[in-house]
Amino acid sequence: MSVRKQFANYFSEDNLKQIFTDHIVYSGATGIDNLDQYAFRKQLNDQVAILSKKILAGTYQFTKYKLKLVSKGRGKKPREIAISTVRDRIAMRAMCEFLSERFKSGLSLELPQNVIKRIKTDVVSGKYSGYIKLDVSDFYPSIKHKELESRLRKRIKDPGIMNVILAAITSPTVIVSKASDKPSAIGVPQGLAISNILAAVYLLNIDRHMNSYPGIAYSRYVDDVLILCDSKQAEKVAKDVISRFSRIGLRVHDPIKAPEKSSIGDVKDRFDYLGYQFSDGSVSARTETVEKLKESIAAIFTSHKHSKLKNEKFLEWRLNLRITGCVFENKSKGWLFFFSEINDESLLHSLDNYVRKLIKRFNVGIKPKRFSRAFKELSYRRYETNYIPNFDNYSLDQKKDVLVEYFDFKLGSLTDEEIEFHFHKRIGKQVKDLLEDIQNFGY
């Protein structure tokens, strides 16, 4: 299929409407125009018609993105997230799907858990005595547009399509829109549906080179690189990788000068990657991630304590969700799913013990689920278990029960569509809270 026909399929009016229904309709975020999805839905046909026509003509201009700052912890510069308008969000999703298909043969867009699974196998294989962990400084803001464009043009030679992609990455990210705002000359905004895939395209050549590099096992997740190799070759390999990143404008923290960001060591020693901790055959979660989870669990009890309703059923339900995670919108969500590759059972039992202590301290009569049981279900019965909720499979009656029992919702004369909407909205908020536990570890 030609690139133009492929592109036209993704930006047909029918597909754009489907994207709105599948991905946007429950979102509460608003862009710089403050138009939410409720108001947009009333204009859906007209908005989609304009979007499709202008995109296919190569004349579409993206609205400026609204800046949102996300804390990365004390002493760290916050992450800058770009929030697009509803219409632009539809365009970005369609663009992401188009790029994914166009570059599918060359890209490796793995889940972090799968990256860790491969690293576990490589570590215990005995083939490698050393490791190199490298961190790219200011990755997204440093991406050069010309370099990115040259990689995109290898599979997209249509100038109209390229115009749209470049329009997306050059639209400025602002707090308040001003006439003096200028297009971005460098970088890819973070938080857009196309951000990760464009970043992967940017590093295609480096990934290809390193995957064919003799005597090493190369892994990369966004801007975090881990290489297993012969410890005697580690410094030489690290210099080669740093040099290759430098050629395309990316600065990698030097493992000798900045060991707190990048490091070189022996695989038998302890090292961290993507929130996981490796130590002589043991694979666990890094201490900071465990503490963050504990804080979020304690916050659930504190919220109950200060609630006027004191609904212990809701407390238990929220706690169970935090413990087991869930499946929602066809994705696995939660701390345990992210850390499903650990082999440290003692950690799971200590977390169960921590929950029991909180139950006693806050004097509540609940019997929540257990991390240790949920982990076994996840490991051996992932697709059969009912212990971990799959909200995508809930019947309408189950959705009604959740709304009434845990959210004290009055169904009244609501239509089935309205019940679906309220269920999705409330579950979406709880799932968003789950992501807070792991937001800095590449989930």
XYZ file of N, CA and C in Angstrom, residues 2-172:
513
model
N 0.505 2.239 -0.802
C 1.286 3.470 -0.871
C 1.167 4.242 0.432
N 2.181 5.047 0.709
C 2.172 5.828 1.942
C 0.989 6.787 1.983
N 0.615 7.348 0.846
C -0.508 8.292 0.804
C -1.829 7.590 1.120
N -2.024 6.396 0.564
C -3.258 5.662 0.825
C -3.314 5.211 2.281
N -2.175 4.767 2.783
C -2.072 4.352 4.186
C -2.435 5.519 5.109
N -1.877 6.665 4.807
C -2.127 7.881 5.590
C -3.596 8.276 5.527
N -4.169 8.210 4.325
C -5.578 8.599 4.134
C -6.517 7.697 4.927
N -6.170 6.412 5.053
C -7.010 5.492 5.836
C -7.078 5.912 7.300
N -5.943 6.301 7.854
C -5.912 6.697 9.265
C -6.607 8.029 9.507
N -6.625 8.881 8.482
C -7.233 10.201 8.658
C -8.581 10.342 7.951
N -9.215 9.201 7.718
C -10.588 9.248 7.219
C -11.493 9.733 8.348
N -12.618 10.323 7.996
C -13.519 10.844 9.030
C -14.014 9.732 9.948
N -14.292 8.554 9.388
C -14.791 7.444 10.208
C -13.753 7.009 11.239
N -12.483 6.917 10.822
C -11.448 6.495 11.762
C -11.203 7.550 12.835
N -11.263 8.811 12.464
C -11.058 9.886 13.441
C -12.174 9.908 14.479
N -13.402 9.633 14.051
C -14.513 9.560 15.006
C -14.331 8.376 15.946
N -13.831 7.261 15.404
C -13.604 6.076 16.221
C -12.516 6.339 17.262
N -11.486 7.075 16.876
C -10.416 7.439 17.806
C -10.974 8.284 18.949
N -11.856 9.217 18.621
C -12.472 10.048 19.661
C -13.233 9.176 20.650
N -14.002 8.219 20.128
C -14.799 7.328 20.976
C -13.920 6.424 21.828
N -12.864 5.892 21.233
C -12.020 4.910 21.931
C -11.012 5.531 22.893
N -10.523 6.726 22.573
C -9.381 7.262 23.328
C -9.611 8.629 23.982
N -10.546 9.406 23.483
C -10.643 10.805 23.931
C -11.883 11.088 24.763
N -12.961 10.350 24.516
C -14.275 10.733 25.041
C -14.316 10.830 26.569
N -13.475 10.063 27.262
C -13.499 10.097 28.731
C -12.418 10.988 29.329
N -11.620 11.599 28.497
C -10.521 12.426 28.996
C -11.036 13.763 29.527
N -10.476 14.168 30.659
C -10.885 15.448 31.235
C -9.921 16.575 30.910
N -8.810 16.260 30.253
C -7.794 17.268 29.972
C -8.274 18.242 28.900
N -7.866 19.496 29.040
C -8.184 20.507 28.030
C -6.905 21.212 27.601
N -6.872 21.605 26.344
C -5.723 22.320 25.816
C -5.819 23.806 26.068
N -5.054 24.558 25.313
C -4.986 26.007 25.498
C -6.302 26.699 25.170
N -7.162 26.017 24.369
C -8.458 26.613 23.996
C -9.543 26.356 25.031
N -9.233 25.531 26.060
C -10.163 25.186 27.145
C -11.434 24.485 26.665
N -11.419 23.942 25.465
C -12.565 23.202 24.940
C -12.470 21.762 25.424
N -13.417 21.332 26.273
C -13.357 19.968 26.792
C -14.082 19.012 25.855
N -14.007 17.725 26.195
C -14.578 16.724 25.296
C -16.106 16.779 25.252
N -16.756 17.326 26.312
C -18.218 17.454 26.292
C -18.647 18.422 25.190
N -18.021 19.605 25.197
C -18.345 20.613 24.181
C -17.915 20.130 22.797
N -16.777 19.450 22.736
C -16.270 18.974 21.447
C -17.214 17.946 20.848
N -17.802 17.108 21.681
C -18.683 16.047 21.184
C -19.869 16.629 20.421
N -20.351 17.784 20.855
C -21.482 18.426 20.161
C -21.087 18.903 18.764
N -19.780 19.146 18.579
C -19.284 19.634 17.292
C -18.524 18.554 16.523
N -18.626 17.305 16.980
C -17.748 16.240 16.493
C -17.705 16.133 14.975
N -18.860 16.074 14.321
C -18.879 15.891 12.864
C -18.164 17.024 12.139
N -18.458 18.258 12.536
C -17.825 19.414 11.878
C -16.326 19.452 12.154
N -15.943 19.193 13.413
C -14.530 19.238 13.787
C -13.715 18.175 13.044
N -14.272 16.978 12.973
C -13.582 15.869 12.298
C -13.471 16.115 10.802
N -14.519 16.701 10.218
C -14.488 16.999 8.779
C -13.370 17.990 8.458
N -13.234 19.023 9.288
C -12.169 20.018 9.086
C -10.800 19.371 9.268
N -10.684 18.574 10.319
C -9.416 17.915 10.622
C -8.972 17.021 9.464
N -9.862 16.170 8.997
C -9.534 15.240 7.915
C -9.137 15.986 6.642
N -9.921 16.981 6.291
C -9.662 17.740 5.052
C -8.304 18.432 5.083
N -8.000 19.115 6.185
C -6.749 19.883 6.256
C -5.528 18.980 6.405
N -5.679 17.905 7.167
C -4.557 16.968 7.332
C -4.188 16.352 5.985
N -5.184 15.886 5.260
C -4.934 15.223 3.971
C -4.401 16.195 2.921
N -4.700 17.479 3.126
C -4.172 18.495 2.204
C -2.775 18.951 2.613
N -2.345 18.523 3.803
C -1.018 18.903 4.294
C -0.943 20.329 4.787
N -2.103 20.913 5.125
C -2.143 22.328 5.536
C -2.536 22.505 7.001
N -2.726 21.409 7.728
C -3.206 21.506 9.105
C -2.144 22.109 10.012
N -2.566 23.038 10.857
C -1.677 23.654 11.834
C -2.159 23.314 13.241
N -1.262 22.789 14.046
C -1.621 22.416 15.408
C -1.682 23.654 16.301
N -2.658 23.639 17.205
C -2.786 24.728 18.178
C -1.622 24.640 19.163
N -1.215 25.756 19.715
C -0.151 25.749 20.725
C -0.519 24.807 21.864
N 0.482 24.167 22.423
C 0.261 23.229 23.521
C 0.295 23.963 24.861
N -0.519 23.475 25.785
C -0.542 24.059 27.134
C 0.501 23.355 27.998
N 1.336 24.133 28.656
C 2.415 23.588 29.477
C 1.897 23.092 30.826
N 2.303 21.870 31.178
C 2.025 21.320 32.498
C 3.339 20.813 33.075
N 3.650 21.219 34.293
C 4.886 20.794 34.953
C 4.585 19.641 35.899
N 5.353 18.554 35.760
C 5.161 17.365 36.598
C 6.411 17.168 37.447
N 6.224 17.113 38.754
C 7.359 16.965 39.671
C 8.019 15.600 39.507
N 9.348 15.585 39.526
C 10.122 14.346 39.483
C 10.781 14.069 40.831
N 10.376 14.832 41.834
C 10.952 14.632 43.162
C 11.799 15.816 43.582
N 12.130 15.835 44.856
C 12.882 16.940 45.448
C 14.250 17.104 44.765
N 14.583 18.335 44.457
C 15.890 18.643 43.892
C 16.024 18.360 42.410
N 14.941 17.894 41.764
C 14.996 17.579 40.336
C 14.155 18.573 39.533
N 14.635 18.891 38.361
C 13.890 19.791 37.488
C 12.600 19.105 37.038
N 11.453 19.784 37.114
C 10.200 19.130 36.735
C 10.155 18.783 35.249
N 9.399 17.744 34.943
C 9.213 17.349 33.546
C 8.164 18.260 32.915
N 8.445 18.754 31.713
C 7.504 19.621 30.996
C 6.632 18.766 30.087
N 5.332 18.781 30.337
C 4.380 18.001 29.553
C 3.531 18.949 28.706
N 3.348 18.584 27.446
C 2.538 19.398 26.530
C 1.126 18.819 26.454
N 0.127 19.652 26.723
C -1.273 19.235 26.645
C -1.882 19.836 25.381
N -2.355 18.978 24.494
C -2.921 19.462 23.229
C -4.433 19.606 23.335
N -5.022 20.279 22.369
C -6.474 20.422 22.318
C -7.101 19.079 21.963
N -8.406 18.968 22.147
C -9.101 17.706 21.851
C -8.924 17.327 20.384
N -9.108 18.306 19.488
C -8.987 17.998 18.059
C -7.570 17.562 17.713
N -6.591 18.242 18.284
C -5.197 17.858 18.023
C -4.882 16.487 18.606
N -5.529 16.152 19.730
C -5.295 14.843 20.339
C -5.765 13.714 19.412
N -6.874 13.957 18.740
C -7.370 12.973 17.767
C -6.351 12.820 16.637
N -5.850 13.952 16.146
C -4.860 13.935 15.061
C -3.590 13.208 15.487
N -3.144 13.449 16.732
C -1.916 12.813 17.232
C -2.078 11.298 17.325
N -3.245 10.859 17.784
C -3.481 9.422 17.919
C -3.463 8.752 16.542
N -4.120 9.384 15.575
C -4.125 8.842 14.211
C -2.708 8.833 13.636
N -1.951 9.887 13.919
C -0.565 9.977 13.444
C 0.293 8.886 14.079
N 0.081 8.628 15.360
C 0.826 7.589 16.064
C 0.559 6.223 15.433
N -0.706 5.937 15.145
C -1.063 4.664 14.532
C -0.452 4.533 13.141
N -0.457 5.630 12.388
C 0.136 5.632 11.053
C 1.643 5.368 11.124
N 2.340 6.088 12.013
C 3.790 5.925 12.151
C 4.158 4.530 12.649
N 3.336 3.989 13.558
C 3.594 2.648 14.080
C 3.566 1.615 12.965
N 2.592 1.750 12.061
C 2.512 0.811 10.947
C 3.635 1.054 9.943
N 3.935 2.326 9.714
C 4.940 2.655 8.694
C 6.336 2.182 9.105
N 6.623 2.226 10.408
C 7.972 1.892 10.882
C 8.014 0.573 11.664
N 6.955 -0.216 11.587
C 6.857 -1.398 12.464
C 7.998 -2.393 12.276
N 8.566 -2.470 11.078
C 9.623 -3.439 10.841
C 10.960 -3.024 11.453
N 11.096 -1.734 11.807
C 12.386 -1.277 12.315
C 12.398 -0.856 13.761
N 11.203 -0.660 14.345
C 11.127 -0.140 15.706
C 10.929 -1.247 16.732
N 11.458 -1.012 17.909
C 11.242 -1.915 19.029
C 10.614 -1.107 20.157
N 9.283 -1.168 20.261
C 8.570 -0.415 21.288
C 8.051 -1.390 22.342
N 8.967 -1.867 23.171
C 8.635 -2.873 24.170
C 8.107 -2.252 25.459
N 7.299 -3.032 26.179
C 6.926 -2.659 27.530
C 8.151 -2.802 28.426
N 8.272 -1.968 29.454
C 9.441 -2.067 30.341
C 9.581 -3.445 30.978
N 8.442 -4.106 31.290
C 8.517 -5.437 31.885
C 9.213 -6.433 30.955
N 8.947 -6.302 29.641
C 9.573 -7.213 28.676
C 11.068 -6.934 28.539
N 11.443 -5.658 28.645
C 12.867 -5.309 28.632
C 13.562 -5.952 29.827
N 12.941 -5.841 30.993
C 13.511 -6.423 32.217
C 13.605 -7.948 32.110
N 12.590 -8.572 31.540
C 12.598 -10.031 31.394
C 13.812 -10.482 30.580
N 14.099 -9.762 29.511
C 15.247 -10.101 28.666
C 16.559 -9.876 29.425
N 16.630 -8.787 30.193
C 17.842 -8.494 30.968
C 18.078 -9.577 32.019
N 17.014 -10.035 32.676
C 17.140 -11.118 33.662
C 17.787 -12.352 33.039
N 17.300 -12.700 31.853
C 17.844 -13.868 31.147
C 19.321 -13.666 30.812
N 19.646 -12.468 30.344
C 21.029 -12.172 29.972
C 21.961 -12.172 31.188
N 21.472 -11.655 32.318
C 22.305 -11.582 33.526
C 22.659 -12.974 34.027
N 21.657 -13.883 34.061
C 21.906 -15.215 34.612
C 22.588 -16.151 33.603
N 22.709 -15.711 32.354
C 23.318 -16.559 31.323
C 24.806 -16.799 31.576
N 25.433 -15.885 32.314
C 26.854 -16.012 32.592
C 27.752 -15.528 31.462
N 27.159 -14.982 30.422
C 27.940 -14.511 29.267
C 28.637 -13.178 29.540
N 28.090 -12.415 30.490
C 28.568 -11.036 30.673
C 29.034 -10.810 32.112
N 30.174 -10.162 32.242
C 30.712 -9.895 33.580
C 30.519 -8.442 34.008
N 30.237 -7.555 33.052
C 30.086 -6.145 33.377
C 28.789 -5.540 32.851
N 28.450 -4.367 33.382
C 27.282 -3.645 32.884
C 27.640 -2.175 32.686
N 26.917 -1.529 31.783
C 27.023 -0.084 31.552
C 25.612 0.472 31.616
N 25.397 1.423 32.492
C 24.085 2.074 32.568
C 24.263 3.535 32.193
N 23.558 3.975 31.161
C 23.721 5.334 30.643
C 22.395 6.082 30.642
N 22.464 7.341 31.018
C 21.280 8.195 31.070
C 21.485 9.371 30.120
N 20.504 9.590 29.234
C 20.580 10.694 28.279
C 20.025 11.950 28.941
N 20.784 13.018 28.891
C 20.368 14.283 29.506
C 19.403 15.038 28.593
N 18.250 15.467 29.143
C 17.276 16.273 28.391
C 17.002 15.679 27.014
N 16.586 14.433 26.996
C 16.426 13.710 25.745
C 15.446 14.373 24.783
N 14.185 14.463 25.165
C 13.173 15.008 24.253
C 13.471 16.451 23.819
N 13.855 17.329 24.752
C 14.120 18.717 24.338
C 15.330 18.875 23.420
N 16.198 17.839 23.326
C 17.432 17.961 22.539
C 17.331 17.365 21.135
N 16.197 16.777 20.807
C 16.053 16.143 19.490
C 16.090 17.205 18.392
N 17.008 17.022 17.435
C 17.150 17.968 16.324
C 16.142 17.646 15.230
N 15.417 18.679 14.798
C 14.365 18.461 13.811
C 14.909 17.953 12.480
N 16.032 18.474 12.052
C 16.610 18.055 10.767
C 17.023 16.592 10.800
N 17.616 16.170 11.924
C 18.016 14.772 12.080
C 16.783 13.861 12.064
N 15.751 14.269 12.783
C 14.515 13.485 12.825
C 13.877 13.408 11.442
N 13.851 14.555 10.773
C 13.260 14.616 9.444
C 13.961 13.670 8.469
N 15.283 13.587 8.549
C 16.035 12.725 7.631
C 15.686 11.250 7.840
N 15.408 10.864 9.096
C 15.034 9.481 9.368
C 13.600 9.206 8.919
N 12.725 10.169 9.130
C 11.335 9.997 8.714
C 11.213 9.879 7.194
N 12.017 10.652 6.480
C 11.918 10.684 5.018
C 12.341 9.361 4.367
N 13.019 8.515 5.096
C 13.405 7.215 4.526
C 12.183 6.348 4.251
N 11.105 6.587 4.994
C 9.882 5.806 4.778
C 8.669 6.666 4.475
N 8.842 7.986 4.556
C 7.735 8.900 4.237
C 8.278 9.978 3.305
N 8.041 9.820 2.042
C 8.585 10.777 1.078
C 7.537 11.805 0.640
N 6.313 11.636 1.108
C 5.230 12.559 0.748
C 5.407 13.885 1.495
N 5.573 15.020 0.770
C 5.819 16.311 1.444
C 4.646 16.787 2.294
N 3.419 16.461 1.878
C 2.253 16.881 2.662
C 2.221 16.220 4.026
N 2.549 14.935 4.071
C 2.569 14.204 5.345
C 3.694 14.734 6.236
N 4.843 14.986 5.625
C 5.963 15.531 6.397
C 5.620 16.897 6.970
N 4.895 17.696 6.224
C 4.494 19.025 6.709
C 3.666 18.915 7.988
N 2.767 17.936 8.014
C 1.899 17.753 9.182
C 2.722 17.314 10.397
N 3.642 16.372 10.192
C 4.478 15.895 11.311
C 5.335 17.037 11.861
N 5.923 17.805 10.960
C 6.769 18.923 11.403
C 5.942 20.001 12.093
N 4.712 20.190 11.633
C 3.820 21.163 12.289
C 3.545 20.736 13.729
N 3.434 19.425 13.941
C 3.139 18.908 15.287
C 4.292 19.150 16.247
N 5.535 18.996 15.782
C 6.675 19.117 16.707
C 7.186 20.555 16.831
N 6.763 21.442 15.945
C 7.228 22.832 16.031
C 6.221 23.753 16.718
N 4.999 23.268 16.932
C 4.014 24.096 17.637
C 4.522 24.366 19.057
N 4.543 25.621 19.495
C 5.137 25.950 20.804
C 4.297 25.468 21.984
